[in-house]
Amino acid sequence: MIRRGATRLTMMAALLGSAMPAAAAPAPAARIAWANRLTWGATAADLSAADGPGSDRWLDAQLAMPPAALPPQAAAQLAQMRISRMPVAQIVVEQQAMQRDANALTNPDQSKAAKEAYQKSMGDLANEARTRSILRDLYAPDQVREQMTWFWFNHFNVHAQKRDIRAMIGDYEDTIREHALGRFRDLLEATLRHPAMLRYLDNDQNAAGKINENYAREIMELHTLGVGSGYTQQDVQELARILTGVGVNVNHDAPRLRPQLQPLYLRAGLFEFNPARHDFGEKHFLGHTIRGSGFDEVEQALDLIAAAPATARHVSTQIATYFMGDAPPPGVIDRMAQTFQRSHGDIAQVMRTMIRAPEFAASLGKTFKDPMHFALSAVRLTYGDRVILNAQPINNWLNRMGQGLYNHETPDGYDMKSAAWSGPGQMATRFDIAKQVGGGAYGLFRAPDANAELPAFPQLQNALYFNGLQDMLAAPTRAALSQAGSPQEWNALFLSSPEFMHR
């Protein structure tokens, strides 16, 4: 395919070895660099906007904006989804009934067909959530919120394939999105109350006399304080006791309780605090005594964890690593952690501290894209605001690159370090994806129930390229592009260049 006899991998190796663009870029290129960092990928609109990414007005709007609506074509796709039309509790109850009926069938053929229908229905729910997530990432105006939604989902990771989480995953992501730029303490409790988290880390099985420490351990190790922050195994055990009775109830009726326990019972949708399952003994947690009182013990524990300096530092480090790449400057983390504590965990203020740090501007264009950023930025740059009709190709690309939505099995989430995504196998896969994106729509504009695909002719050598992108390219990349034998080949080479691999 490559001219002058160079093989695909030879050209790719040459591109990957190219020098990074100089830090002092012209103004249009600088605006593109800001867009590539603070959105899911630069588009022509970022260059033409009066107050584009990087400006104070743009940042103010992004950090203050509530969850925003999508363009009409994308919004129409969401409106048709079951996860958009029905509350999560109704969906879960209906799916449970479907599974129960299938298991009750005695005819082998009927039972098999009913179980397959149940699995397909569960898979459809998860795929609706994936499609909605991708459409929001591609087209939502509140791009900082959408990036933070992905970050927080990864931080508070759940695996869709466990138990009945596929039926809950869309609502779980919605819950995170609502709190993505609010206060960390509120986000922490919102994830704690969600049935997807309680199912995933088995806290719905945590009861007095039958303690399950899974969720308590991950709250402290991954979600808040971080490894090596000074908490002990006894703190984990005490938090597990505090969390007894926090679970899920898919039944219409509340449990029968003794009169003295009834005032302590809590129910909100599928979330339940059942005092009959709670350990009311005194707990000693992080140096504090918490007396048995019911769910108020959970509130006290979350207050202690969220206010801890270790949580401020751990969360700030995770955010800085996600946006700024491997080993973010300690000074930036220090200032972010100070803002976190001073603002009582106001995520938007922590973000502003990071983004306005001189070190942040100096890091633009140097953070290696994970698969999500690579796939989404390629589609955003190539097709702009033209709304895709089928997100499945993007889902397939993410799976091929090892970062499929809701697919990470363990609570630690996907690795944010560049070494996890920059190996030779990953680069070969990205080159293939770049060819597919740059060579045509590859199914993106064919609705799932349609036979024909709407025409799409990607052309990356456009005004955005000539007015900014080309200034970001190093000489080896320019030389490689000059050898392209067709627009499709040029597109593939550009989308697999080292400059495009960074944000």
XYZ file of C-alpha atoms in Angstrom:
503
model
C 0.000 0.000 0.000
C 2.783 2.438 0.941
C 4.700 3.865 -2.006
C 8.397 3.221 -2.763
C 8.196 -0.314 -1.466
C 7.978 0.501 2.225
C 5.901 -2.030 4.156
C 3.059 -1.022 6.404
C 5.023 -1.827 9.548
C 8.158 -0.096 8.254
C 6.224 3.112 7.679
C 4.493 2.761 11.015
C 7.821 2.297 12.800
C 9.151 5.411 11.087
C 6.153 7.412 12.231
C 6.382 6.164 15.802
C 10.027 7.146 15.909
C 9.319 10.712 14.813
C 10.134 13.582 17.115
C 7.304 15.247 18.975
C 6.193 18.709 17.795
C 7.885 21.705 19.334
C 6.242 23.197 22.411
C 6.093 26.728 20.965
C 3.360 26.287 18.367
C 1.455 29.025 16.487
C -1.837 30.167 17.980
C -4.150 27.914 15.880
C -2.013 24.885 16.694
C -2.035 25.840 20.375
C -5.834 25.992 20.332
C -5.948 22.545 18.743
C -3.583 21.266 21.438
C -5.926 22.561 24.147
C -8.889 20.956 22.400
C -7.096 17.630 22.158
C -6.461 17.676 25.901
C -9.763 19.001 27.265
C -12.163 17.359 24.799
C -12.395 13.901 23.255
C -10.570 15.280 20.211
C -10.231 18.485 18.222
C -12.744 19.372 15.523
C -12.965 22.232 13.024
C -15.434 23.963 15.350
C -12.704 24.340 17.978
C -10.630 26.432 15.586
C -13.496 28.649 14.467
C -15.091 29.330 17.864
C -14.595 32.780 19.360
C -13.884 31.284 22.790
C -12.409 27.877 22.128
C -10.737 25.318 24.391
C -8.077 26.883 26.557
C -9.843 30.223 26.969
C -11.123 31.299 30.360
C -14.686 31.717 29.111
C -14.722 28.233 27.579
C -13.327 26.659 30.740
C -15.773 28.544 32.975
C -18.669 27.294 30.874
C -17.400 23.717 30.846
C -16.912 23.497 34.605
C -20.273 25.102 35.390
C -22.353 23.410 32.694
C -24.921 20.827 33.849
C -25.203 17.603 31.814
C -25.966 18.920 28.331
C -28.274 17.745 25.561
C -26.986 16.174 22.376
C -27.596 17.373 18.807
C -31.062 16.332 17.569
C -29.851 13.408 15.428
C -27.956 11.905 18.340
C -30.690 12.709 20.860
C -33.223 10.887 18.683
C -31.133 7.723 18.894
C -31.020 7.954 22.675
C -34.751 8.567 22.952
C -35.484 5.196 21.350
C -33.429 3.273 23.888
C -35.012 1.217 26.607
C -32.553 2.626 29.143
C -33.846 6.098 28.275
C -37.539 5.220 28.428
C -37.663 3.126 31.611
C -36.329 3.582 35.150
C -33.571 1.186 36.096
C -35.647 -0.476 38.828
C -38.334 -1.446 36.317
C -35.743 -2.765 33.885
C -34.053 -4.918 36.532
C -37.349 -6.324 37.822
C -38.495 -7.189 34.298
C -35.181 -8.855 33.483
C -35.296 -10.850 36.707
C -38.808 -12.056 35.882
C -37.642 -13.010 32.395
C -34.798 -15.069 33.858
C -37.047 -16.683 36.462
C -39.587 -17.709 33.834
C -36.856 -19.166 31.633
C -35.453 -21.202 34.516
C -38.932 -22.539 35.335
C -39.481 -24.076 31.888
C -39.184 -27.854 31.841
C -39.103 -28.343 28.067
C -35.381 -28.320 27.120
C -35.861 -26.542 23.781
C -38.168 -23.914 25.237
C -35.860 -23.401 28.196
C -32.831 -22.951 25.940
C -34.643 -20.457 23.704
C -35.928 -18.481 26.685
C -32.474 -18.326 28.299
C -30.932 -17.179 25.028
C -33.602 -14.486 24.741
C -32.805 -13.359 28.286
C -29.087 -13.146 27.543
C -29.757 -11.216 24.342
C -31.976 -8.781 26.210
C -29.276 -8.237 28.827
C -26.673 -7.750 26.104
C -28.915 -5.248 24.326
C -29.174 -3.188 27.514
C -25.402 -3.036 27.887
C -24.980 -2.169 24.207
C -27.507 0.637 24.523
C -25.408 2.068 27.346
C -22.236 1.744 25.263
C -23.843 3.470 22.304
C -25.186 6.281 24.469
C -21.785 6.764 26.071
C -20.043 6.979 22.695
C -22.598 9.399 21.238
C -22.196 11.667 24.242
C -18.416 11.561 23.994
C -18.497 12.393 20.291
C -21.113 15.156 20.269
C -21.961 16.479 23.740
C -21.003 20.140 24.226
C -19.943 19.499 27.842
C -16.740 17.733 26.841
C -14.922 18.137 30.174
C -17.849 16.472 31.954
C -17.849 13.616 29.449
C -14.139 13.003 29.943
C -14.588 13.106 33.702
C -17.505 10.684 33.440
C -15.197 8.161 31.790
C -12.473 8.880 34.350
C -14.793 8.418 37.327
C -16.373 5.296 35.887
C -12.874 3.838 35.568
C -12.047 5.030 39.087
C -15.233 3.449 40.500
C -15.096 0.555 38.054
C -17.709 -2.184 37.793
C -17.766 -5.075 35.335
C -20.941 -5.342 33.285
C -20.806 -9.118 32.880
C -21.065 -9.868 36.605
C -24.505 -10.998 37.824
C -27.245 -8.682 36.482
C -25.120 -5.533 36.177
C -25.729 -5.265 32.419
C -29.267 -4.147 33.252
C -27.933 -1.440 35.592
C -24.799 -0.230 33.817
C -26.403 2.617 31.886
C -27.991 4.078 35.006
C -24.720 3.686 36.906
C -22.886 5.719 34.277
C -25.677 8.316 34.347
C -25.292 8.590 38.123
C -21.565 9.188 37.782
C -22.111 11.717 34.991
C -24.489 13.719 37.172
C -21.824 14.070 39.885
C -18.710 14.184 37.677
C -17.933 17.847 38.403
C -19.616 18.165 41.792
C -18.288 17.291 45.235
C -16.307 14.101 45.638
C -18.152 13.219 48.844
C -21.477 13.252 46.953
C -20.043 11.174 44.119
C -18.654 8.647 46.593
C -22.035 8.176 48.239
C -23.844 8.063 44.891
C -21.698 5.114 43.813
C -22.160 3.469 47.225
C -25.932 3.653 46.878
C -26.011 2.290 43.343
C -27.031 -1.360 42.885
C -24.354 -1.894 40.219
C -21.575 -1.177 42.732
C -23.254 -3.127 45.509
C -23.702 -6.144 43.217
C -20.210 -5.905 41.764
C -18.347 -5.827 45.081
C -20.818 -8.118 46.859
C -21.918 -5.710 49.563
C -25.490 -6.887 49.076
C -24.207 -10.076 50.729
C -22.579 -8.225 53.634
C -24.545 -8.796 56.842
C -24.021 -9.020 60.589
C -22.544 -12.411 61.357
C -21.621 -12.894 57.690
C -19.169 -10.098 56.965
C -17.983 -9.502 53.387
C -15.006 -7.139 53.209
C -14.774 -6.773 49.419
C -16.365 -3.363 49.070
C -14.859 -1.900 52.236
C -11.368 -2.814 51.055
C -11.798 -1.305 47.586
C -13.329 1.906 48.934
C -10.179 2.531 50.940
C -7.579 1.059 48.605
C -8.848 2.316 45.240
C -11.645 4.835 45.628
C -10.335 7.114 48.365
C -7.279 6.850 50.634
C -5.022 4.750 48.429
C -2.509 2.013 49.161
C 0.075 2.861 51.818
C -1.857 5.804 53.236
C -1.845 4.493 56.800
C -5.129 2.662 57.244
C -5.006 -0.846 58.701
C -6.674 -4.180 58.133
C -8.728 -3.462 61.239
C -10.023 -0.286 59.548
C -11.123 -2.412 56.591
C -12.900 -4.819 58.899
C -14.593 -2.013 60.813
C -15.755 -0.344 57.597
C -17.163 -3.677 56.439
C -19.152 -3.849 59.698
C -20.381 -0.298 59.128
C -21.564 -1.314 55.642
C -23.587 -4.318 56.811
C -27.188 -4.096 55.643
C -26.343 -1.798 52.702
C -27.648 -3.714 49.719
C -30.155 -4.218 46.912
C -33.831 -5.141 46.960
C -35.620 -6.003 43.698
C -38.868 -6.998 45.434
C -41.918 -4.745 45.555
C -42.412 -5.221 49.296
C -40.162 -4.107 52.113
C -38.889 -6.780 54.497
C -40.762 -7.463 57.716
C -38.981 -5.752 60.571
C -39.363 -5.479 64.315
C -41.098 -2.209 65.265
C -37.941 -0.691 66.745
C -36.057 -1.218 63.453
C -38.691 0.109 61.093
C -37.696 3.812 61.438
C -34.132 2.898 60.414
C -35.138 1.166 57.173
C -34.169 3.031 53.972
C -35.299 2.364 50.405
C -34.662 4.342 47.210
C -35.318 2.484 43.999
C -33.233 -0.683 44.167
C -31.044 0.615 47.002
C -31.881 -0.664 50.458
C -30.523 -0.309 53.960
C -31.946 -3.184 55.967
C -31.313 -2.672 59.701
C -32.125 -6.319 60.383
C -28.890 -7.202 58.545
C -26.812 -4.486 60.197
C -24.156 -4.880 62.891
C -25.086 -2.301 65.535
C -21.950 -2.849 67.624
C -19.538 -0.009 68.329
C -16.830 0.478 65.661
C -13.374 2.042 65.829
C -12.580 3.415 62.378
C -9.601 5.594 61.362
C -9.055 6.598 64.973
C -12.697 7.510 65.601
C -15.422 5.758 67.555
C -18.656 5.235 65.639
C -21.591 4.072 67.723
C -24.249 1.799 66.290
C -27.019 3.906 64.766
C -27.842 2.452 61.367
C -27.128 4.122 58.045
C -25.864 7.227 59.820
C -22.728 5.195 60.553
C -22.110 5.005 56.794
C -22.509 8.775 56.499
C -19.989 9.326 59.294
C -17.491 6.941 57.704
C -17.796 8.607 54.303
C -17.298 12.020 55.906
C -14.066 10.811 57.511
C -12.751 9.212 54.332
C -13.638 12.097 52.002
C -12.045 14.678 54.311
C -8.792 12.757 54.778
C -5.650 14.383 53.298
C -4.710 11.002 51.828
C -7.914 10.983 49.785
C -7.208 14.476 48.456
C -3.742 13.403 47.334
C -4.765 10.028 45.913
C -7.665 11.409 43.896
C -5.632 14.397 42.696
C -2.835 12.099 41.562
C -5.270 9.948 39.611
C -6.839 12.951 37.863
C -3.455 14.467 37.017
C -2.182 11.155 35.646
C -5.245 10.784 33.436
C -4.916 14.260 31.935
C -1.171 14.944 32.081
C 0.302 11.500 31.555
C 2.859 9.416 33.411
C 4.438 10.927 36.544
C 2.641 14.298 36.687
C 4.669 17.052 38.416
C 4.464 16.745 42.227
C 3.887 20.486 42.542
C 0.704 20.289 40.512
C -0.557 17.412 42.640
C 0.268 19.355 45.811
C -1.793 22.338 44.639
C -4.663 20.128 43.498
C -4.730 18.327 46.849
C -4.733 21.665 48.691
C -7.669 22.828 46.578
C -9.441 19.538 47.212
C -9.217 20.002 50.971
C -9.914 23.738 50.973
C -13.007 23.322 48.774
C -14.230 20.186 50.566
C -13.674 18.049 47.487
C -15.107 20.377 44.822
C -14.041 18.513 41.670
C -14.507 21.510 39.358
C -12.174 23.621 41.516
C -9.577 20.843 41.584
C -9.808 20.630 37.802
C -9.351 24.386 37.435
C -6.247 24.287 39.639
C -4.735 21.596 37.422
C -5.713 23.135 34.084
C -4.442 26.598 34.973
C -1.110 25.308 36.242
C 1.829 26.321 33.984
C 2.947 22.690 34.004
C -0.365 21.666 32.447
C 0.100 23.969 29.462
C 3.677 22.739 29.101
C 2.437 19.138 28.928
C 0.043 19.682 25.999
C 0.704 17.281 23.159
C 2.835 14.988 25.311
C 0.255 12.681 26.899
C -0.091 9.377 25.071
C -3.672 8.624 24.089
C -5.326 5.597 25.597
C -7.577 3.593 23.211
C -10.665 5.650 24.080
C -8.986 8.924 23.197
C -7.452 7.472 20.056
C -10.692 6.036 18.652
C -12.929 8.969 19.585
C -10.505 11.668 18.478
C -10.052 9.941 15.121
C -13.798 9.911 14.486
C -14.294 13.483 15.754
C -11.514 14.845 13.555
C -12.487 12.829 10.499
C -16.263 13.306 10.505
C -16.775 16.412 12.661
C -20.373 17.034 13.708
C -21.853 14.494 11.292
C -23.678 12.142 13.673
C -22.874 8.453 13.322
C -25.747 5.982 13.046
C -23.947 2.920 14.381
C -21.526 2.917 17.315
C -20.707 -0.780 17.039
C -17.563 -0.266 14.919
C -16.155 1.983 17.652
C -17.081 -0.599 20.268
C -15.264 -3.202 18.210
C -12.159 -1.021 17.941
C -12.098 -0.451 21.693
C -12.387 -4.178 22.311
C -9.560 -4.888 19.864
C -7.354 -2.373 21.669
C -8.183 -3.910 25.055
C -10.219 -1.070 26.557
C -13.802 -2.098 25.863
C -16.507 -0.150 27.655
C -17.583 -1.780 30.937
C -15.316 -4.768 30.187
C -12.598 -4.455 32.840
C -13.095 -7.308 35.273
C -11.205 -6.070 38.340
C -12.015 -3.025 40.528
C -8.791 -1.176 39.705
C -10.056 -0.035 36.282
C -7.984 0.294 33.136
C -4.343 1.313 33.520
C -3.733 4.995 32.779
C 0.012 4.661 32.177
C 1.235 4.871 28.576
C 3.159 1.584 28.826
C -0.158 -0.261 28.958
C -1.142 1.006 25.494
C 2.054 1.677 23.520
C 3.389 -1.811 22.728
C 4.014 -3.011 19.146
C 0.814 -5.077 19.032
C -1.250 -2.086 20.109
C 0.391 0.114 17.478
C -0.299 -2.421 14.720
C -3.960 -2.505 15.771
C -4.143 1.285 15.788
C -2.690 1.423 12.285
C -5.438 -0.933 11.063
C -8.088 1.203 12.768
C -6.597 4.351 11.263
C -6.973 2.769 7.814
C -10.612 1.946 8.522
C -11.472 5.417 9.832
C -9.526 7.228 7.139
C -10.604 4.978 4.273
C -14.358 5.313 4.730
C -17.089 5.211 7.302
C -16.678 1.456 7.906
C -20.261 1.022 9.048
C -20.500 4.162 11.183
C -23.204 5.623 8.964
C -25.206 2.461 8.436
C -28.027 2.113 10.930
C -28.115 -1.317 12.625
C -31.324 -2.255 10.786
C -30.302 -0.827 7.388
C -28.704 -2.627 4.450
C -26.990 0.349 2.838
C -24.544 2.803 4.347
C -24.897 6.519 3.786
C -21.925 7.854 1.797
C -19.084 9.349 3.804
C -15.868 10.634 2.302
C -13.323 11.569 4.942
C -10.906 14.291 3.928
C -8.410 15.268 6.587
C -6.448 17.596 4.312
C -8.939 20.361 5.048
C -8.977 23.869 6.469
C -8.317 22.579 9.991
C -5.207 20.820 8.741
C -3.824 23.747 6.774
C -4.712 26.285 9.471
C -3.234 24.500 12.433
C -2.681 20.758 12.350
C 0.204 20.854 9.894
C 2.118 23.208 12.197
C 2.149 20.458 14.839
C 3.868 17.865 12.635
C 7.553 17.028 12.771
C 9.620 16.681 9.604
C 9.569 12.837 9.458
C 5.769 12.840 9.614
C 5.530 15.446 6.846
C 7.887 13.367 4.735
C 5.821 10.230 5.260
C 2.608 12.033 4.357
C 4.159 13.406 1.184
C 4.623 9.838 -0.048
C 0.961 8.881 0.294
C -0.512 7.585 -2.970
C -4.151 8.371 -2.224
C -6.305 10.442 0.161
C -7.211 7.260 2.050
C -3.543 6.398 2.508
C -2.786 9.955 3.618
C -5.591 9.784 6.180
C -4.333 6.473 7.566
C -0.783 7.781 7.885
C -1.921 10.966 9.604
C -4.178 9.122 12.080
C -1.325 6.765 12.961
C 1.334 9.468 13.238
C 3.132 10.027 16.572
C 1.646 13.524 16.829
C -1.898 12.168 16.573
C -1.091 9.501 19.172
C -0.585 12.238 21.756
C -2.856 14.838 23.246
